[in-house]
Coordinates of C-alpha atoms and ligand atoms in Angstrom, one line a residue:
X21 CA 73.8 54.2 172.4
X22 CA 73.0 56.4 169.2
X23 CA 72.7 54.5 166.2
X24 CA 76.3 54.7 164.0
X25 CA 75.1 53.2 161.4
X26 CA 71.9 55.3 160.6
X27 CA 71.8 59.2 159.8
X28 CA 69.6 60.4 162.2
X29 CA 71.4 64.0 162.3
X30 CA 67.9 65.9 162.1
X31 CA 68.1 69.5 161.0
X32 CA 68.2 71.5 164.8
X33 CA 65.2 73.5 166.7
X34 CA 64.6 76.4 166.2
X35 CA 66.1 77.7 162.7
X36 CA 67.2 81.0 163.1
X37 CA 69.8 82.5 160.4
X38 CA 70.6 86.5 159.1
X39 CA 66.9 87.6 158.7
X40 CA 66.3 86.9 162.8
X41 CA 69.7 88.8 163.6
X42 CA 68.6 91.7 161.6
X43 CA 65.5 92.0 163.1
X44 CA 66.8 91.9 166.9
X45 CA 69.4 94.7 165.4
X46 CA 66.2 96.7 164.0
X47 CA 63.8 96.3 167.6
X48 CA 66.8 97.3 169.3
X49 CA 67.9 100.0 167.5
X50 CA 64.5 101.6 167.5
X51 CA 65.4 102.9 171.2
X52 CA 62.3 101.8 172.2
X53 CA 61.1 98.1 173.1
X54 CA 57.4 97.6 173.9
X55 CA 54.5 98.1 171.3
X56 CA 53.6 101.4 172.3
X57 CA 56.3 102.8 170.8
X58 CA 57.7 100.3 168.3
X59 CA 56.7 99.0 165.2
X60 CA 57.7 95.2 165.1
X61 CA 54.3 94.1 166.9
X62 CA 52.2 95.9 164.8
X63 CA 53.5 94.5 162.1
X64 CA 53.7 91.4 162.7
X65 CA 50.3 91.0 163.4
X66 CA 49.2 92.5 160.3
X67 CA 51.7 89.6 158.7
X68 CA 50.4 87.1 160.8
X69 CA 46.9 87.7 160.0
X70 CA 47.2 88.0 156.9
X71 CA 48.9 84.8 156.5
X72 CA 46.1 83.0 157.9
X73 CA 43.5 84.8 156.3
X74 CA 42.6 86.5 159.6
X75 CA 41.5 90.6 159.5
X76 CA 43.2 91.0 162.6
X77 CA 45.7 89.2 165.0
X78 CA 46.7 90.1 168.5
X79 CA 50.3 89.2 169.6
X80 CA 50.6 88.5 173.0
X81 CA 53.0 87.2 175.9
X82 CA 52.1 83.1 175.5
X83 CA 49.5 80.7 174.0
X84 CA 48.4 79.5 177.5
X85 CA 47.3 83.7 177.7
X86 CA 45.9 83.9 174.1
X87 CA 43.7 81.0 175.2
X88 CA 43.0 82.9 178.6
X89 CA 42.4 86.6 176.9
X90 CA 40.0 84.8 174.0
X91 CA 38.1 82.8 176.6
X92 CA 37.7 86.3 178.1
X93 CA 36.5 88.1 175.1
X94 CA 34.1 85.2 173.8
X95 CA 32.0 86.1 177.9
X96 CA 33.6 82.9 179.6
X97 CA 32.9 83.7 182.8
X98 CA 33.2 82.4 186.6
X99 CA 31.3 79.4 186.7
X100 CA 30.5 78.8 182.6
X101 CA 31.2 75.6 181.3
X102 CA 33.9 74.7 178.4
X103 CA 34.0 72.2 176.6
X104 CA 37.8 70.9 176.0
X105 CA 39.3 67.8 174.9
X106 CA 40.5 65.2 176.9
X107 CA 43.6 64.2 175.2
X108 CA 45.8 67.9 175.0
X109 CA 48.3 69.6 176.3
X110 CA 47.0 70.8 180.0
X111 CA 46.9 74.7 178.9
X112 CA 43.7 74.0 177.1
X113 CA 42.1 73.4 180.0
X114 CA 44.1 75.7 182.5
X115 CA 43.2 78.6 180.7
X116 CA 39.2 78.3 181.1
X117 CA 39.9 77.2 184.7
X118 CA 42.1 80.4 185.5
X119 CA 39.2 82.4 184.4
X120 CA 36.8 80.7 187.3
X121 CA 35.6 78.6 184.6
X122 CA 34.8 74.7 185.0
X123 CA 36.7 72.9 182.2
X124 CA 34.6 69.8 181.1
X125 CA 37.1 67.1 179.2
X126 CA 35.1 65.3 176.3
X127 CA 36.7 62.3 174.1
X128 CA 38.7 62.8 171.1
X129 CA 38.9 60.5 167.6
X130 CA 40.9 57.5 168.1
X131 CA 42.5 57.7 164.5
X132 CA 43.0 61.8 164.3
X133 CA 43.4 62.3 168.2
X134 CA 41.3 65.5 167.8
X135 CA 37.8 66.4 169.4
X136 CA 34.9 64.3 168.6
X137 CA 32.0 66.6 167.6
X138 CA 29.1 63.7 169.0
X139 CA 30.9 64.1 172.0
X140 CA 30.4 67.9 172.5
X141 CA 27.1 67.9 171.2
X142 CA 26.5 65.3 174.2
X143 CA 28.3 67.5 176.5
X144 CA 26.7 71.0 175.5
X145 CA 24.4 72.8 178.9
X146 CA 22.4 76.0 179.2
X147 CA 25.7 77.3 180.7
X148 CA 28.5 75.9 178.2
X149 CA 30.0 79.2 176.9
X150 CA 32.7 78.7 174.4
X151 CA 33.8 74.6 172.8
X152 CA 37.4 74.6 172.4
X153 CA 38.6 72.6 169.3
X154 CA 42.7 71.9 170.0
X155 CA 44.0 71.0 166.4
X156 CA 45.9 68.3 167.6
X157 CA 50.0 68.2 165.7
X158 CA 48.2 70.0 163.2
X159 CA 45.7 68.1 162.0
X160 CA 42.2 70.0 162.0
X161 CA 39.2 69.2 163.9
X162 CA 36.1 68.2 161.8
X163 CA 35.9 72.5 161.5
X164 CA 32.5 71.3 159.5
X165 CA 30.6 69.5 162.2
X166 CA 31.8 71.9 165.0
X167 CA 30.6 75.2 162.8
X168 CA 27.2 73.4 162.7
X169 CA 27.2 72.7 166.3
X170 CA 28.3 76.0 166.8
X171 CA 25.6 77.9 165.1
X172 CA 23.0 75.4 166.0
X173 CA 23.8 75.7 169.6
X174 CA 24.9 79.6 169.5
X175 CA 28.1 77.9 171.6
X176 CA 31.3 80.2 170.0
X177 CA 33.8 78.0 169.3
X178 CA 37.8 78.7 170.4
X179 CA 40.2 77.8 168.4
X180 CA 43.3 76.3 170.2
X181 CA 45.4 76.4 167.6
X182 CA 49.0 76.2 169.5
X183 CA 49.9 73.1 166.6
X184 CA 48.4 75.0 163.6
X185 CA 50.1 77.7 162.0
X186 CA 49.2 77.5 158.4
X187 CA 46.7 75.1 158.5
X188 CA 44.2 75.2 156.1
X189 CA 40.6 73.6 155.9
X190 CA 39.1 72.7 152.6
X191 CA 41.9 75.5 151.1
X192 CA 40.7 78.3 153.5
X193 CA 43.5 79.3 156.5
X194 CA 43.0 78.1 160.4
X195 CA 42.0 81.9 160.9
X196 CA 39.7 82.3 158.5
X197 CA 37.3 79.7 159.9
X198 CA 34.5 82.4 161.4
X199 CA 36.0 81.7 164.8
X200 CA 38.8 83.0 167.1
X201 CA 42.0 81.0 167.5
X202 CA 45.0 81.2 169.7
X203 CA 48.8 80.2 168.7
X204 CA 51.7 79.8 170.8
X205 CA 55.2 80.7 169.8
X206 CA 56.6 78.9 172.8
X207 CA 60.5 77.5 172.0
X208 CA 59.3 73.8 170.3
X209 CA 55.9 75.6 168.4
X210 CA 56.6 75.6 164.6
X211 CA 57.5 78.9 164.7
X212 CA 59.0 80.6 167.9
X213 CA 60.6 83.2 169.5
X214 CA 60.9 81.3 172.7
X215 CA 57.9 82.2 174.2
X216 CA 55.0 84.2 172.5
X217 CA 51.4 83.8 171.5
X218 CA 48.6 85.0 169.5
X219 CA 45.3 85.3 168.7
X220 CA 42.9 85.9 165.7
X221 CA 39.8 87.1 165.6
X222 CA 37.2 87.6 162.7
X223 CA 35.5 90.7 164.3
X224 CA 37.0 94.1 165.1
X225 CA 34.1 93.9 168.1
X226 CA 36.3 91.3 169.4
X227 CA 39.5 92.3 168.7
X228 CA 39.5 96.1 170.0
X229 CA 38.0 94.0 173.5
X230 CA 40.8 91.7 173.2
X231 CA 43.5 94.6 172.9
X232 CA 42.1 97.0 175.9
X233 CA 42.0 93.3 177.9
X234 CA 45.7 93.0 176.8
X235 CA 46.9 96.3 178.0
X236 CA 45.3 96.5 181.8
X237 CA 41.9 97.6 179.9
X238 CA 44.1 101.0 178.4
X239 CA 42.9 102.6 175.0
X240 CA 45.8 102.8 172.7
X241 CA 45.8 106.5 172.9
X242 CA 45.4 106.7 176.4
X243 CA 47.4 109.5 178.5
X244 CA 45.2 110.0 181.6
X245 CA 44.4 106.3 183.1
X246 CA 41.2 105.8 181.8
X247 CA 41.1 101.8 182.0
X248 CA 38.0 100.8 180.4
X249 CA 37.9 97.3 181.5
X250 CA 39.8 94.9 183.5
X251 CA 42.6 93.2 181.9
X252 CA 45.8 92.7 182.5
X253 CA 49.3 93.0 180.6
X254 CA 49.7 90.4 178.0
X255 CA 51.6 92.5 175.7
X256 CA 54.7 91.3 173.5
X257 CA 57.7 93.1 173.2
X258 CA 59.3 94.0 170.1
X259 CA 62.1 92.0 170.6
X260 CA 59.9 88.6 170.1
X261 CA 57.8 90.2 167.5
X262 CA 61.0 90.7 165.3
X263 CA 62.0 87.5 165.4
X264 CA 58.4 86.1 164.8
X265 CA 58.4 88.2 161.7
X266 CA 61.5 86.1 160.6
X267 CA 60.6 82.9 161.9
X268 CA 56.5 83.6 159.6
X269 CA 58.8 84.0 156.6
X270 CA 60.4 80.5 156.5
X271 CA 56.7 78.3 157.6
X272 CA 55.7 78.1 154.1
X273 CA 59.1 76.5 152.7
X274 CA 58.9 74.1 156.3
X275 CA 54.9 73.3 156.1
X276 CA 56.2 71.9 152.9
X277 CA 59.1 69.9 153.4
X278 CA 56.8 68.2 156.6
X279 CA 54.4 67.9 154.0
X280 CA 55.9 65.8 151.9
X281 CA 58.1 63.6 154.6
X282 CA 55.2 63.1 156.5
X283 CA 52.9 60.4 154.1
X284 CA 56.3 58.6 153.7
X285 CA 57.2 58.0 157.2
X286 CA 53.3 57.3 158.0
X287 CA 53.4 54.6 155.3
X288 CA 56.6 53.2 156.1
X289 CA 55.5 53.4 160.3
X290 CA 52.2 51.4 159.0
X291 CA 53.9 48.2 158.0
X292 CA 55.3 48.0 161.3
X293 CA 53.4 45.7 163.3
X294 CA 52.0 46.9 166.4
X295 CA 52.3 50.1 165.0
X296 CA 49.2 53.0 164.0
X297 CA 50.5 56.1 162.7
X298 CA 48.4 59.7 163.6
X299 CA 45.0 59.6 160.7
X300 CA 44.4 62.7 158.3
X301 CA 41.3 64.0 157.3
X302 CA 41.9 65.1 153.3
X303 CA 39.4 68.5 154.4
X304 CA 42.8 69.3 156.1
X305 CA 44.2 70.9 152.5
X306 CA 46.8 71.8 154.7
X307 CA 48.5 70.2 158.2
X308 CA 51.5 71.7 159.3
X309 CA 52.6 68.7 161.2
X310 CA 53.3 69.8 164.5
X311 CA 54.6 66.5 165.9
X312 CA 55.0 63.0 164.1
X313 CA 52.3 61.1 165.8
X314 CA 51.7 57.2 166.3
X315 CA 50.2 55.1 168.3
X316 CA 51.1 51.5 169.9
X317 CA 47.6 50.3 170.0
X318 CA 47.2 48.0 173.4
X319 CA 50.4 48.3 175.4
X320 CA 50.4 49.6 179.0
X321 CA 52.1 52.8 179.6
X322 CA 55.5 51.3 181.1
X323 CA 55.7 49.8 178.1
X324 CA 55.4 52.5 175.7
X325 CA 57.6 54.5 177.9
X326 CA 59.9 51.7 177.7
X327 CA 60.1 52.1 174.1
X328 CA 60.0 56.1 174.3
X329 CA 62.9 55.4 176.3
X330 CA 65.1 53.0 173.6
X331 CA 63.9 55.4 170.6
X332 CA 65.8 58.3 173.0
X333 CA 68.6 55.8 173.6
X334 CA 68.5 55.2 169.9
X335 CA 68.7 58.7 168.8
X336 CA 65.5 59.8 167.9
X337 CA 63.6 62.9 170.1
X338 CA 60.9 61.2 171.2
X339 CA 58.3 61.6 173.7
X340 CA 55.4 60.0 175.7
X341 CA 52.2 61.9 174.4
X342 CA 49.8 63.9 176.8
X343 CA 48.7 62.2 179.8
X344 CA 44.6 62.5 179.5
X345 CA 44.2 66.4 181.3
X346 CA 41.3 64.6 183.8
X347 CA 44.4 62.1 185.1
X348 CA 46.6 65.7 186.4
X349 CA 46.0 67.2 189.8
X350 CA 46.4 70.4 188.0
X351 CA 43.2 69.3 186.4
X352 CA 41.2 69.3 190.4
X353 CA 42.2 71.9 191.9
X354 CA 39.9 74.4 190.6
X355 CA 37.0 74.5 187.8
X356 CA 37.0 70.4 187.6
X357 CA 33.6 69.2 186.6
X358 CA 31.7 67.7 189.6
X359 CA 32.0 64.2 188.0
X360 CA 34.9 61.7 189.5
X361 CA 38.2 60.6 187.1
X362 CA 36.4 57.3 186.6
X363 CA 33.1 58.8 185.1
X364 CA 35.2 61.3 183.0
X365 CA 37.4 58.3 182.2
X366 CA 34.4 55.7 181.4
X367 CA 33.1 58.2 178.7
X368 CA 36.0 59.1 177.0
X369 CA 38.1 55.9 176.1
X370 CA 40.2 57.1 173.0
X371 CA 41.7 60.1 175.3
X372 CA 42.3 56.9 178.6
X373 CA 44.1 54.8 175.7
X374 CA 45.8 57.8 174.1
X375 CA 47.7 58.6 176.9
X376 CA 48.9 55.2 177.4
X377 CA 50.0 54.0 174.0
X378 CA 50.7 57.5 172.3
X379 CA 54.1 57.9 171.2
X380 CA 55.4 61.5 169.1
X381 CA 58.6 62.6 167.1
X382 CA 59.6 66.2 167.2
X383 CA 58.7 68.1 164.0
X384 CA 62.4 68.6 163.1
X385 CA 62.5 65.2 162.2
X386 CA 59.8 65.8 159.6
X387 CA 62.3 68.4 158.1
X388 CA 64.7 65.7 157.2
X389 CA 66.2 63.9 154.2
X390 CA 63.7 60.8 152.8
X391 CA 66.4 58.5 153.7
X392 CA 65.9 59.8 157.4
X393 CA 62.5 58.9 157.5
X394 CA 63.5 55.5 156.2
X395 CA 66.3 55.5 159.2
X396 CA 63.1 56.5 161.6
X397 CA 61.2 53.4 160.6
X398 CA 64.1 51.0 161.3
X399 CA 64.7 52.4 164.2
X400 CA 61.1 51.7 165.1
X401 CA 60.6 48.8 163.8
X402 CA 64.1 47.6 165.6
X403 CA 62.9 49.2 168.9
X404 CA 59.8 46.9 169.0
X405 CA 61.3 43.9 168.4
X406 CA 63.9 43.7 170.1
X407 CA 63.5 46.1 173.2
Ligands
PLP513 C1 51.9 74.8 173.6 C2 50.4 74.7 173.8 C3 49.7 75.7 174.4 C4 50.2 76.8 175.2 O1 51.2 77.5 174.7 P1 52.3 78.3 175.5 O2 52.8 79.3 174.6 O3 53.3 77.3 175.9 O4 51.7 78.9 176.7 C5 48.3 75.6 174.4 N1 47.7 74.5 173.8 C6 48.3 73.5 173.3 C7 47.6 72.4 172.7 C8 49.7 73.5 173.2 O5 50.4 72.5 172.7

């Protein structure tokens, strides 16, 4: 039963309001509705990158394919090694396996749930070719160690960057970083258009690959079928890019609202016994706050499912977090490491007890009153108690 005597009536998602409609009204009006003829892709990606101190961005059809293209451009190839976390959603992973790659899971930090730079440096091979960094809810990897390893190693790194937009690391934006990295616009992604992705890149090099790649290997001026590599079609249509343009316009005002609910509800979630809220990492001058994070430190998965479960019953949108990507069958059937679940499991502990006690709030909770988050902690605090 939802709680009566709480507010827990969090703003909906996705937002969408005058400034979407108008920009459905303009892509259609245009009479023409992919980006070789319109205008709303192009410009949004020069808003995009710009916003996140990018010199160029690449809209495409999903983030699962801006990870895929990027892997592509950075010379992944059929039988390279890359280096993912453990503990993400499984497009990380899928994406370097679709490209004939072997995916090799490494452990995350048990306090920021993000990608533990000792453990790639462990992990790294003669044929590693791209360390993929997920910023997990928003929270930036240590972008300091993983440069280092980067240039020491000569490893590129990917962003995956699917929980990031607007992130900034020590004041500097997510894209501005020296490395590629890949959004996703999907329908519960901070900004959306129900499906959609993109991807940055600091280098025109890599960007004018990245668009013939995009467009079945087709020059942008192309009339006579001269594919100059292979590719496929991973364009957007202006339809999406409209109401992306929209939905970039209202992050800023959002980032901050999350910002400031966010070290309330982690305080309040603290005092809960039993209860370990996501960790920050004050180089993160800027976390987006992709999902409210905490953990139930110890408890075996039917239990925390058990209490995901009551939260729901509650009134709360919550959800199990990942299940550890080496623990999916998705995971085996092609470019798995040649390693069994129990050695990948044995060496990365925090990702085996993150998917077990893991527990996250969608973001539009974050967008509530301060009263709300105090109604959040109750809940939780009542939840474990008494459930
Ligand atoms: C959502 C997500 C993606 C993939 O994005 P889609 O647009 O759904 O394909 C990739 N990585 C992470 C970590 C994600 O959460």
């Amino acid at each position: 039963m939802t709680d009566k005597t709480l507010d827990l009536d969090f703003p909906a998602w996705p937002q969408f309001g005058q400034d979407e409609r108008d920009g459905l009204i303009r892509a259609l009006e245009q009479g023409q509705w992919w980006r070789v003829a319109g205008r709303e892709v192009d410009d949004f990606e020069r808003e995009f990158a710009e916003f996140h101190g990018a010199p160029y961005a690449l809209a495409v059809t999903t983030g699962t394919h801006a990870l895929e293209l990027a892997l592509q451009v950075l010379g992944v190839e059929p039988g390279a090694e890359v280096i993912v976390p453990a503990f993400t959603f499984i497009s990380s992973s899928q994406a370097a396996q679709r490209l004939g790659a072997v995916a090799v899971p490494v452990d995350v930090d048990a306090g920021t749930y993000c990608i533990d730079p000792a453990a790639v440096e462990a992990a790294i091979t003669a044929r590693t070719a791209a360390i993929m960094p997920v910023h997990m809810a928003g929270q930036l990897c240590d972008m300091d160690a993983l440069g280092k390893l980067s240039t020491a190693s000569g490893v590129p790194l990917l962003q995956d960057a699917a929980h990031a937009h607007g992130a900034r690391w020590r004041g500097q934006g997510v894209a501005a970083l020296g490395s590629p990295a890949a959004f996703s616009f999907q329908n519960g992604k901070l900004m959306t258009a129900g499906e959609g992705g993109a991807v940055t890149f600091p280098d025109a090099d890599q960007y004018e690959m990245a668009f013939l790649r995009h467009s079945c290997g087709r020059p942008r001026t192309d009339r006579t079928y001269r594919h100059q590599t292979s590719g496929s079609n991973f364009r957007m249509n202006e339809f999406s890019a409209s109401v992306l343009r929209a939905q970039l316009a209202r992050l800023d005002s959002q980032i901050d609202t999350r910002e400031q609910r966010w070290p309330l509800l982690a305080g309040l979630l603290a005092g809960i016994p039993g209860v370990v809220p996501q960790a920050t990492d004050d180089r993160c001058t800027r976390n987006p706050h992709y999902m409210a994070m905490f953990r139930l430190p110890g408890v075996t998965e039917q239990r925390r499912n058990q209490v995901v479960d009551a939260l729901i019953a509650r009134g709360l949108p919550a959800f199990a977090a990942f299940r550890a990507i080496y623990r999916t069958n998705a995971f085996w059937e092609t470019g798995a490491p040649d390693e069994s679940v129990d050695a990948i499991a044995g060496r990365c502990p925090n990702s085996e007890a993150l998917s077990t006690d893991c527990v996250w709030l969608h973001h539009r909770t974050l967008l509530g009153s301060e009263q709300q988050m105090h109604a959040i902690a109750e809940v939780v605090s009542d939840v474990l108690a008494t459930s």
